[in-house]
Tab-separated table of C-alpha atoms in Angstrom:
chain	number	residue	atom	x	y	z
V	11	UNK	CA	-50.878	17.527	-4.303
V	12	UNK	CA	-49.778	17.517	-0.672
V	13	UNK	CA	-46.182	16.658	-0.043
V	14	UNK	CA	-45.523	13.347	1.701
V	15	UNK	CA	-44.505	13.652	5.321
V	16	UNK	CA	-40.929	12.685	6.090
V	17	UNK	CA	-39.073	11.877	9.294
V	18	UNK	CA	-35.466	11.111	10.111
V	19	UNK	CA	-34.407	7.735	11.499
V	20	UNK	CA	-31.066	6.911	13.079
V	21	UNK	CA	-29.302	4.069	11.269
V	22	UNK	CA	-27.569	3.103	14.531
V	23	UNK	CA	-30.338	3.010	17.151
V	24	UNK	CA	-33.496	3.506	15.074
V	25	UNK	CA	-34.474	6.670	16.931
V	26	UNK	CA	-36.930	9.016	15.205
V	27	UNK	CA	-36.530	12.793	14.779
V	28	UNK	CA	-38.689	15.367	13.055
V	29	UNK	CA	-35.691	17.137	11.512
V	30	UNK	CA	-32.074	16.408	10.668
V	31	UNK	CA	-29.351	16.729	13.288
V	32	UNK	CA	-25.659	16.194	12.846
V	33	UNK	CA	-25.705	14.086	16.000
V	34	UNK	CA	-28.477	11.670	16.917
V	35	UNK	CA	-30.294	12.992	20.006
V	36	UNK	CA	-31.041	9.428	21.134
V	37	UNK	CA	-27.708	7.579	20.947
V	38	UNK	CA	-25.230	10.384	20.210
V	39	UNK	CA	-23.894	8.897	16.939
V	40	UNK	CA	-22.744	11.377	14.289
V	41	UNK	CA	-24.147	11.598	10.710
V	42	UNK	CA	-26.534	8.675	11.121
V	43	UNK	CA	-29.921	10.369	10.580
V	44	UNK	CA	-31.526	9.280	7.314
V	45	UNK	CA	-34.650	10.843	5.839
V	46	UNK	CA	-37.548	8.536	4.994
V	47	UNK	CA	-41.076	9.163	3.769
V	48	UNK	CA	-44.031	8.052	5.892
V	49	UNK	CA	-46.691	6.266	3.865
V	50	UNK	CA	-50.226	6.144	5.234
V	51	UNK	CA	-51.997	2.932	4.312
V	52	UNK	CA	-55.384	3.407	2.633
V	53	UNK	CA	-58.315	1.603	4.254
V	54	UNK	CA	-59.250	-1.643	2.577
V	55	UNK	CA	-62.487	-1.787	0.546
V	56	UNK	CA	-65.522	-3.317	2.312
V	57	UNK	CA	-65.453	-7.078	2.426
V	58	UNK	CA	-61.692	-7.348	1.829
V	59	UNK	CA	-58.921	-8.078	4.263
V	60	UNK	CA	-56.681	-5.065	4.998
V	61	UNK	CA	-53.619	-7.140	4.187
V	62	UNK	CA	-52.929	-10.421	2.462
V	63	UNK	CA	-52.306	-13.271	4.852
V	64	UNK	CA	-49.439	-15.539	3.807
V	65	UNK	CA	-49.299	-18.900	5.525
V	66	UNK	CA	-46.184	-21.088	5.816
V	67	UNK	CA	-45.925	-24.094	3.521
V	68	UNK	CA	-43.633	-27.086	3.224
V	69	UNK	CA	-40.612	-26.458	1.035
V	70	UNK	CA	-41.322	-29.635	-0.953
V	71	UNK	CA	-44.756	-28.266	-1.906
V	72	UNK	CA	-43.505	-24.879	-3.111
V	73	UNK	CA	-43.982	-24.591	-6.870
V	74	UNK	CA	-40.638	-24.594	-8.657
V	75	UNK	CA	-39.974	-21.493	-10.727
V	76	UNK	CA	-39.062	-22.138	-14.358
V	77	UNK	CA	-36.507	-19.362	-14.886
V	78	UNK	CA	-35.372	-18.818	-18.473
V	79	UNK	CA	-32.204	-16.742	-18.667
V	80	UNK	CA	-31.867	-14.221	-21.460
V	81	UNK	CA	-28.418	-14.159	-23.007
V	82	UNK	CA	-27.029	-10.874	-24.296
V	83	UNK	CA	-24.725	-12.353	-26.955
V	84	UNK	CA	-21.873	-10.808	-24.932
V	85	UNK	CA	-20.031	-13.928	-23.691
V	86	UNK	CA	-17.919	-12.179	-21.045
V	87	UNK	CA	-20.901	-10.354	-19.524
V	88	UNK	CA	-23.108	-13.450	-19.698
V	89	UNK	CA	-20.376	-15.437	-17.941
V	90	UNK	CA	-20.215	-13.038	-14.969
V	91	UNK	CA	-24.015	-12.859	-14.710
V	92	UNK	CA	-24.163	-16.648	-14.435
V	93	UNK	CA	-25.394	-17.374	-17.953
V	94	UNK	CA	-27.445	-14.301	-18.812
V	95	UNK	CA	-30.078	-11.980	-17.392
V	96	UNK	CA	-32.681	-13.419	-15.021
V	97	UNK	CA	-36.235	-12.013	-15.345
V	98	UNK	CA	-37.177	-9.874	-12.366
V	99	UNK	CA	-33.585	-9.482	-11.192
V	100	UNK	CA	-31.804	-6.254	-10.254
V	101	UNK	CA	-28.131	-5.720	-11.136
V	102	UNK	CA	-25.937	-2.948	-9.726
V	103	UNK	CA	-22.804	-2.034	-11.703
V	104	UNK	CA	-20.111	0.033	-9.997
V	105	UNK	CA	-16.823	1.435	-11.187
V	106	UNK	CA	-14.624	4.513	-11.296
V	107	UNK	CA	-15.630	7.480	-13.487
V	108	UNK	CA	-14.621	7.029	-17.118
V	109	UNK	CA	-13.960	3.305	-16.799
V	110	UNK	CA	-16.733	2.386	-19.291
V	111	UNK	CA	-19.843	1.570	-17.233
V	112	UNK	CA	-22.228	3.469	-19.512
V	113	UNK	CA	-20.514	2.012	-22.583
V	114	UNK	CA	-20.938	-1.533	-21.305
V	115	UNK	CA	-24.625	-1.125	-20.471
V	116	UNK	CA	-25.396	0.694	-23.722
V	117	UNK	CA	-23.909	-2.251	-25.614
V	118	UNK	CA	-25.975	-4.615	-23.453
V	119	UNK	CA	-29.087	-2.522	-24.143
V	120	UNK	CA	-28.478	-2.683	-27.897
V	121	UNK	CA	-28.039	-6.457	-27.730
V	122	UNK	CA	-31.237	-6.869	-25.706
V	123	UNK	CA	-33.162	-4.503	-28.009
V	124	UNK	CA	-32.985	-7.147	-30.735
V	125	UNK	CA	-35.484	-9.168	-28.667
V	126	UNK	CA	-37.800	-6.387	-27.531
V	127	UNK	CA	-38.103	-2.803	-26.271
V	128	UNK	CA	-35.383	-1.554	-23.910
V	129	UNK	CA	-35.555	1.708	-21.956
V	130	UNK	CA	-32.353	3.531	-21.011
V	131	UNK	CA	-33.015	6.145	-18.313
V	132	UNK	CA	-30.239	8.727	-18.281
V	133	UNK	CA	-30.049	11.187	-15.385
V	134	UNK	CA	-26.528	12.396	-16.152
V	135	UNK	CA	-26.413	12.784	-19.949
V	136	UNK	CA	-28.777	14.174	-22.531
V	137	UNK	CA	-30.399	12.016	-25.181
V	138	UNK	CA	-28.193	13.650	-27.835
V	139	UNK	CA	-25.019	12.682	-25.956
V	140	UNK	CA	-26.155	9.075	-25.720
V	141	UNK	CA	-27.050	9.141	-29.421
V	142	UNK	CA	-23.465	10.172	-30.226
V	143	UNK	CA	-22.097	7.269	-28.185
V	144	UNK	CA	-24.621	4.925	-29.798
V	145	UNK	CA	-23.345	5.849	-33.261
V	146	UNK	CA	-19.791	5.026	-32.245
V	147	UNK	CA	-20.879	1.706	-30.705
V	148	UNK	CA	-23.226	0.815	-33.595
V	149	UNK	CA	-26.054	0.610	-31.054
V	150	UNK	CA	-28.815	2.503	-32.919
V	151	UNK	CA	-31.459	-0.208	-32.549
V	152	UNK	CA	-35.105	0.553	-33.323
V	153	UNK	CA	-36.287	-0.915	-29.982
V	154	UNK	CA	-33.780	1.018	-27.859
V	155	UNK	CA	-35.468	4.017	-26.215
V	156	UNK	CA	-33.709	6.844	-24.362
V	157	UNK	CA	-35.326	8.854	-21.561
V	158	UNK	CA	-33.395	11.803	-20.106
V	159	UNK	CA	-35.100	12.129	-16.731
V	160	UNK	CA	-33.995	12.658	-13.133
V	161	UNK	CA	-37.350	12.005	-11.434
V	162	UNK	CA	-37.444	8.277	-10.753
V	163	UNK	CA	-41.225	8.230	-10.213
V	164	UNK	CA	-41.925	9.882	-13.565
V	165	UNK	CA	-39.384	7.651	-15.313
V	166	UNK	CA	-40.926	4.462	-13.911
V	167	UNK	CA	-44.430	5.736	-14.735
V	168	UNK	CA	-43.449	6.004	-18.392
V	169	UNK	CA	-41.724	2.618	-18.212
V	170	UNK	CA	-45.018	1.108	-16.991
V	171	UNK	CA	-46.584	1.936	-20.339
V	172	UNK	CA	-43.993	0.014	-22.370
V	173	UNK	CA	-43.671	-3.784	-22.820
V	174	UNK	CA	-40.007	-3.742	-21.804
V	175	UNK	CA	-37.470	-6.548	-21.857
V	176	UNK	CA	-34.817	-4.546	-19.963
V	177	UNK	CA	-34.627	-1.311	-17.966
V	178	UNK	CA	-31.356	0.559	-17.362
V	179	UNK	CA	-30.957	3.459	-14.905
V	180	UNK	CA	-27.848	5.642	-15.219
V	181	UNK	CA	-27.187	6.387	-12.430
V	182	UNK	CA	-28.751	5.617	-9.061
V	183	UNK	CA	-26.938	8.607	-7.497
V	184	UNK	CA	-28.259	11.093	-10.088
V	185	UNK	CA	-31.918	10.045	-9.913
V	186	UNK	CA	-34.102	11.344	-7.101
V	187	UNK	CA	-37.458	10.629	-5.498
V	188	UNK	CA	-39.781	13.669	-5.142
V	189	UNK	CA	-41.194	12.193	-1.925
V	190	UNK	CA	-37.972	13.171	-0.125
V	191	UNK	CA	-36.689	16.700	0.317
V	192	UNK	CA	-33.000	15.757	0.474
V	193	UNK	CA	-30.746	16.261	-2.535
V	194	UNK	CA	-30.097	13.530	-5.074
V	195	UNK	CA	-27.145	11.352	-4.165
V	196	UNK	CA	-27.855	11.478	-0.436
V	197	UNK	CA	-28.218	8.273	1.549
V	198	UNK	CA	-31.997	8.450	1.720
V	199	UNK	CA	-32.375	9.312	-1.978
V	200	UNK	CA	-30.071	6.515	-3.132
V	201	UNK	CA	-31.965	3.992	-1.055
V	202	UNK	CA	-35.365	5.261	-2.228
V	203	UNK	CA	-34.350	5.201	-5.913
V	204	UNK	CA	-32.891	1.698	-5.639
V	205	UNK	CA	-35.977	0.426	-3.798
V	206	UNK	CA	-38.277	1.833	-6.505
V	207	UNK	CA	-36.255	0.201	-9.291
V	208	UNK	CA	-36.061	-3.156	-7.505
V	209	UNK	CA	-39.820	-3.106	-6.890
V	210	UNK	CA	-40.423	-2.299	-10.571
V	211	UNK	CA	-38.235	-5.239	-11.645
V	212	UNK	CA	-40.153	-7.709	-9.497
V	213	UNK	CA	-43.555	-6.313	-10.404
V	214	UNK	CA	-42.941	-6.395	-14.168
V	215	UNK	CA	-40.692	-9.491	-14.042
V	216	UNK	CA	-38.028	-7.838	-16.171
V	217	UNK	CA	-34.335	-7.314	-15.373
V	218	UNK	CA	-33.241	-3.872	-14.197
V	219	UNK	CA	-29.612	-2.722	-14.393
V	220	UNK	CA	-28.398	0.189	-12.248
V	221	UNK	CA	-25.156	2.156	-12.503
V	222	UNK	CA	-23.587	3.243	-9.221
V	223	UNK	CA	-20.713	5.573	-8.373
V	224	UNK	CA	-17.799	4.480	-6.218
V	225	UNK	CA	-15.951	6.192	-3.379
V	226	UNK	CA	-12.241	6.982	-3.156
V	227	UNK	CA	-11.747	3.569	-1.568
V	228	UNK	CA	-13.278	1.893	-4.640
V	229	UNK	CA	-16.512	0.859	-2.884
V	230	UNK	CA	-20.017	1.647	-4.048
V	231	UNK	CA	-21.147	5.053	-2.832
V	232	UNK	CA	-24.255	5.268	-0.688
V	233	UNK	CA	-25.562	3.105	2.130
V	234	UNK	CA	-24.205	-0.398	2.547
V	235	UNK	CA	-27.783	-1.642	2.484
V	236	UNK	CA	-27.855	-0.735	-1.230
V	237	UNK	CA	-25.818	-3.845	-2.040
V	238	UNK	CA	-28.233	-5.991	-0.004
V	239	UNK	CA	-31.271	-4.653	-1.873
V	240	UNK	CA	-30.185	-5.839	-5.325
V	241	UNK	CA	-29.673	-9.388	-6.575
V	242	UNK	CA	-26.293	-8.904	-8.263
V	243	UNK	CA	-23.423	-6.498	-7.624
V	244	UNK	CA	-20.780	-6.111	-10.345
V	245	UNK	CA	-17.554	-4.135	-10.258
V	246	UNK	CA	-15.943	-2.811	-13.434
V	247	UNK	CA	-12.199	-2.395	-12.951
V	248	UNK	CA	-9.202	-1.288	-14.943
V	249	UNK	CA	-6.722	1.500	-15.482
V	250	UNK	CA	-8.103	4.508	-17.327
V	251	UNK	CA	-5.007	4.671	-19.557
V	252	UNK	CA	-4.972	0.911	-20.175
V	253	UNK	CA	-7.342	-0.769	-22.608
V	254	UNK	CA	-7.895	-3.794	-20.348
V	255	UNK	CA	-11.166	-3.910	-18.373
V	256	UNK	CA	-12.143	-6.562	-15.811
V	257	UNK	CA	-15.712	-7.303	-14.713
V	258	UNK	CA	-16.201	-9.116	-11.396
V	259	UNK	CA	-19.251	-10.169	-9.408
V	260	UNK	CA	-19.053	-9.664	-5.651
V	261	UNK	CA	-22.655	-10.796	-5.136
V	262	UNK	CA	-24.857	-12.926	-7.365
V	263	UNK	CA	-28.022	-14.670	-6.229
V	264	UNK	CA	-28.279	-16.468	-9.569
V	265	UNK	CA	-24.695	-17.567	-10.199
V	266	UNK	CA	-21.125	-17.779	-8.984
V	267	UNK	CA	-19.210	-14.795	-7.634
V	268	UNK	CA	-15.859	-16.193	-8.794
V	269	UNK	CA	-16.332	-15.581	-12.509
V	270	UNK	CA	-14.289	-12.951	-14.335
V	271	UNK	CA	-15.133	-11.096	-17.530
V	272	UNK	CA	-12.259	-9.640	-19.553
V	273	UNK	CA	-12.802	-6.828	-22.061
V	274	UNK	CA	-10.615	-4.603	-24.175
V	275	UNK	CA	-11.655	-1.007	-24.745
V	276	UNK	CA	-11.530	-0.025	-28.405
V	277	UNK	CA	-12.995	2.799	-30.431
V	278	UNK	CA	-16.080	0.732	-31.287
V	279	UNK	CA	-16.654	-0.081	-27.613
V	280	UNK	CA	-15.805	-2.940	-25.297
V	281	UNK	CA	-14.701	-6.082	-27.091
V	282	UNK	CA	-14.626	-9.460	-25.283
V	283	UNK	CA	-11.169	-10.891	-24.701
V	284	UNK	CA	-11.859	-14.616	-24.787
V	285	UNK	CA	-8.170	-15.615	-24.892
V	286	UNK	CA	-7.204	-13.694	-21.762
V	287	UNK	CA	-4.258	-15.946	-20.866
V	288	UNK	CA	-2.453	-14.954	-24.062
V	289	UNK	CA	-2.945	-11.293	-23.183
V	290	UNK	CA	-1.536	-11.577	-19.664
V	291	UNK	CA	1.626	-13.497	-20.611
V	292	UNK	CA	2.210	-11.970	-24.059
V	293	UNK	CA	5.023	-9.644	-22.903
V	294	UNK	CA	6.698	-12.137	-20.644
V	295	UNK	CA	10.523	-12.141	-20.448
V	296	UNK	CA	11.337	-15.612	-19.087
V	297	UNK	CA	15.098	-15.057	-19.317
V	298	UNK	CA	14.900	-12.424	-16.573
V	299	UNK	CA	15.020	-13.452	-12.891
V	300	UNK	CA	11.930	-12.804	-10.785
V	301	UNK	CA	9.315	-14.033	-13.293
V	302	UNK	CA	7.001	-17.000	-12.630
V	303	UNK	CA	3.808	-18.143	-14.360
V	304	UNK	CA	0.900	-19.675	-12.503
V	305	UNK	CA	-2.638	-20.714	-13.406
V	306	UNK	CA	-5.378	-19.215	-11.244
V	307	UNK	CA	-9.033	-20.203	-11.360
V	308	UNK	CA	-11.677	-17.516	-11.866
V	309	UNK	CA	-14.816	-19.549	-11.297
V	310	UNK	CA	-14.674	-22.277	-13.944
V	311	UNK	CA	-12.162	-20.373	-16.047
V	312	UNK	CA	-8.415	-21.127	-15.870
V	313	UNK	CA	-6.237	-18.066	-16.390
V	314	UNK	CA	-2.479	-17.926	-16.862
V	315	UNK	CA	-0.869	-14.915	-15.184
V	316	UNK	CA	2.737	-13.830	-14.730
V	317	UNK	CA	3.917	-12.929	-11.246
V	318	UNK	CA	6.941	-10.641	-11.122
V	319	UNK	CA	9.127	-9.985	-8.089
V	320	UNK	CA	11.902	-7.510	-7.442
V	321	UNK	CA	14.130	-7.947	-4.381
V	322	UNK	CA	16.809	-5.417	-3.485
V	323	UNK	CA	18.765	-4.217	-0.487
V	324	UNK	CA	16.851	-1.677	1.577
V	325	UNK	CA	18.325	1.808	1.869
V	326	UNK	CA	16.319	2.534	5.034
V	327	UNK	CA	15.890	0.922	8.407
V	328	UNK	CA	12.488	-0.611	7.624
V	329	UNK	CA	12.390	-2.613	4.364
V	330	UNK	CA	9.465	-1.937	2.052
V	331	UNK	CA	6.947	-4.537	0.890
V	332	UNK	CA	4.597	-3.598	-1.928
V	333	UNK	CA	2.093	-5.754	-3.815
V	334	UNK	CA	0.113	-5.018	-6.987
V	335	UNK	CA	-2.703	-7.376	-7.968
V	336	UNK	CA	-1.738	-9.659	-5.084
V	337	UNK	CA	-2.963	-9.623	-1.498
V	338	UNK	CA	-0.538	-7.589	0.611
V	339	UNK	CA	-1.049	-9.657	3.759
V	340	UNK	CA	-0.477	-12.823	1.746
V	341	UNK	CA	2.835	-11.390	0.551
V	342	UNK	CA	3.918	-10.734	4.159
V	343	UNK	CA	2.967	-14.309	5.049
V	344	UNK	CA	5.075	-15.783	2.233
V	345	UNK	CA	8.070	-13.619	3.168
V	346	UNK	CA	7.748	-14.790	6.783
V	347	UNK	CA	7.672	-18.454	5.670
V	348	UNK	CA	10.742	-17.988	3.486
V	349	UNK	CA	12.612	-16.347	6.356
V	350	UNK	CA	11.577	-18.754	9.115
V	351	UNK	CA	11.465	-22.115	7.359
V	352	UNK	CA	14.005	-21.646	4.561
V	353	UNK	CA	16.280	-19.174	6.392
V	354	UNK	CA	16.426	-16.771	3.455
V	355	UNK	CA	17.955	-13.321	4.139
V	356	UNK	CA	14.929	-11.125	3.432
V	357	UNK	CA	14.884	-9.099	6.668
V	358	UNK	CA	16.933	-6.257	5.168
V	359	UNK	CA	15.535	-6.478	1.618
V	360	UNK	CA	12.829	-4.487	-0.150
V	361	UNK	CA	10.349	-6.874	-1.790
V	362	UNK	CA	8.042	-5.741	-4.590
V	363	UNK	CA	5.511	-8.177	-6.077
V	364	UNK	CA	3.210	-7.549	-9.019
V	365	UNK	CA	0.805	-9.483	-11.224
V	366	UNK	CA	1.631	-8.359	-14.754
V	367	UNK	CA	-0.979	-6.996	-17.141
V	368	UNK	CA	-3.390	-5.607	-14.548
V	369	UNK	CA	-4.751	-8.988	-13.435
V	370	UNK	CA	-5.374	-10.064	-9.850
V	371	UNK	CA	-4.238	-13.346	-8.308
V	372	UNK	CA	-6.731	-14.099	-5.514
V	373	UNK	CA	-6.375	-17.870	-5.904
V	374	UNK	CA	-4.209	-19.397	-3.113
V	375	UNK	CA	-2.600	-21.531	-5.848
V	376	UNK	CA	-0.513	-18.466	-6.746
V	377	UNK	CA	1.472	-18.764	-3.487
V	378	UNK	CA	4.082	-21.091	-4.978
V	379	UNK	CA	4.688	-18.828	-7.980
V	380	UNK	CA	4.991	-15.775	-5.718
V	381	UNK	CA	7.527	-17.515	-3.485
V	382	UNK	CA	9.535	-18.801	-6.472
V	383	UNK	CA	9.582	-15.347	-8.088
V	384	UNK	CA	10.911	-13.780	-4.866
V	385	UNK	CA	13.670	-16.377	-4.507
V	386	UNK	CA	14.512	-16.097	-8.218
V	387	UNK	CA	14.982	-12.340	-7.895
V	388	UNK	CA	16.971	-12.766	-4.684
V	389	UNK	CA	19.388	-15.243	-6.328
V	390	UNK	CA	19.429	-13.370	-9.652
V	391	UNK	CA	18.625	-16.648	-11.393
V	392	UNK	CA	15.705	-17.096	-13.830
V	393	UNK	CA	13.194	-19.924	-13.509
V	394	UNK	CA	12.871	-22.638	-16.174
V	395	UNK	CA	10.810	-21.267	-19.047
V	396	UNK	CA	8.536	-24.284	-19.548
V	397	UNK	CA	7.483	-24.858	-15.922
V	398	UNK	CA	4.058	-23.816	-14.627
V	399	UNK	CA	3.675	-23.425	-10.855
V	400	UNK	CA	0.555	-23.932	-8.732
V	401	UNK	CA	0.346	-24.565	-5.017
V	402	UNK	CA	-0.845	-23.086	-1.739
V	403	UNK	CA	1.792	-22.388	0.896
V	404	UNK	CA	1.137	-23.389	4.515
V	405	UNK	CA	2.576	-21.711	7.592
V	406	UNK	CA	4.855	-24.698	8.197
V	407	UNK	CA	6.365	-24.407	4.719
V	408	UNK	CA	4.325	-27.281	3.295
V	409	UNK	CA	2.501	-27.144	-0.033
V	410	UNK	CA	-1.231	-27.805	0.082
V	411	UNK	CA	-3.211	-29.320	-2.759
V	412	UNK	CA	-5.135	-27.106	-5.162
V	413	UNK	CA	-8.336	-27.962	-7.004
V	414	UNK	CA	-9.186	-28.382	-10.676
V	415	UNK	CA	-5.695	-29.494	-11.675
V	416	UNK	CA	-7.005	-30.908	-14.969
V	417	UNK	CA	-8.114	-27.474	-16.171
V	418	UNK	CA	-4.869	-25.867	-15.033
V	419	UNK	CA	-2.821	-28.460	-16.881
V	420	UNK	CA	-4.920	-28.158	-20.022
V	421	UNK	CA	-4.520	-24.374	-20.063
V	422	UNK	CA	-0.775	-24.659	-19.516
V	423	UNK	CA	-0.370	-27.226	-22.290
V	424	UNK	CA	-2.204	-24.949	-24.715
V	425	UNK	CA	0.514	-22.318	-24.224
V	426	UNK	CA	3.511	-24.589	-24.529
V	427	UNK	CA	4.306	-25.445	-20.903
V	428	UNK	CA	5.760	-28.957	-20.637
V	429	UNK	CA	6.042	-29.252	-16.835
V	430	UNK	CA	3.815	-28.273	-13.947
V	431	UNK	CA	5.040	-28.051	-10.367
V	432	UNK	CA	2.240	-29.129	-8.037
V	433	UNK	CA	1.964	-30.217	-4.382
V	434	UNK	CA	2.657	-33.910	-3.893
V	435	UNK	CA	-0.566	-35.904	-3.909
V	436	UNK	CA	-2.426	-33.711	-6.375
V	437	UNK	CA	-4.668	-35.942	-8.437
V	438	UNK	CA	-6.258	-35.656	-11.846
V	439	UNK	CA	-5.163	-35.883	-15.443
V	440	UNK	CA	-2.141	-33.811	-16.427
V	441	UNK	CA	-3.141	-33.599	-20.132
V	442	UNK	CA	0.315	-34.400	-21.471
V	443	UNK	CA	2.227	-32.124	-19.074
V	444	UNK	CA	4.859	-33.789	-16.937
V	445	UNK	CA	4.003	-33.526	-13.248
V	446	UNK	CA	6.706	-32.355	-10.843
V	447	UNK	CA	5.464	-33.131	-7.300
V	448	UNK	CA	6.812	-31.283	-4.250
V	449	UNK	CA	5.764	-31.739	-0.626
V	450	UNK	CA	7.066	-28.356	0.622
V	451	UNK	CA	8.667	-25.115	-0.505
V	452	UNK	CA	12.179	-26.421	0.123
V	453	UNK	CA	11.675	-29.340	-2.246
V	454	UNK	CA	9.979	-27.111	-4.822
V	455	UNK	CA	12.920	-24.705	-4.862
V	456	UNK	CA	15.324	-27.650	-5.176
V	457	UNK	CA	13.441	-28.845	-8.266
V	458	UNK	CA	13.683	-25.326	-9.693
V	459	UNK	CA	17.402	-25.231	-8.855
V	460	UNK	CA	16.874	-22.284	-6.514
V	461	UNK	CA	17.788	-23.846	-3.178
V	462	UNK	CA	20.338	-22.131	-0.944
């Protein structure tokens, strides 16, 4: 069989070259030439059009698709996916090595195998290695098939012969397309493998889940276009030496990207952590200064997290500001507000801010808790133990309203909080918690007995 002809295209200017160059001969950009196979279209049979003509139609006349999601009986994974797997969809899962990506998808494959055949394509591990993990995870289902193969064309050819309900490819960087001469893991190979898997998902109308490697910066390795090719992009996060694992969606064509899945790694695999708020505030020491509890929203899910601050005199000319689980630029903004509007002496202080337990506080409602924790550490005075804080800080020192106050109050009441400090004018039911309104940071600190 003759080898397919390949050419190299520049990802910057689109220029074509017959071989690879470190620098594009057309625009001069470095490391932008990507290998692609040239496909020659076969002539159409007599009496048939060479290509199907698709005419525009009114949106009101387009037939509505009746999509039935397939749940995996894994509540945390189903939550992040938007309610389950969508037929014909492609999902890309990224994460650091050893974080548990293969474990998560093997558990998902075992759950899906109870409904029909599932094929797990492994390009990095042998079938015996996956069998050993399957024994530990209790995932030895009769309809779960393992294929140790690195050739994506051969793997998909065998998948064509099976009435699958789910296809898993581990990983997109280890598989390769024989139509390209470049090594597996290169930009052109990653794109070709992903394109083949996405096309297979749409042709067979079954979900396909891909595992992707990440770079040192924590982003998915390979071309940025890879994330645009798939329907859903998930990131699996967590510390390797910590049992907590967080699953986030950064792109989801079939659901929200704000949902969060919380798992705990155990010997039998990843176990869902439905009561995540209890986990994040379980080791709280409310008698210590610098600790504040807020309720952040992860999609439709309220989550209680503890924000800790440590403020001390700087031993160097430039004070240090460090943030863990909290946006660094947001921390600088809050420090600037406290200095300018409340005249707090933070210019010569080191400020360290952390969200305890490995969580992340991306919700702007955590601004008030972050500011209160900093002031509490500065004054060496603890906050009231039964007060929950939620509010967004403005540049003028005012507190802006936050949404879904009913859910925040309900979550706080379930864990024994009797008061909630909210921006003045926040509406909604407080679910038995006493509301403490504050129009700005100065008034909020006065209520907390932290004013200077």
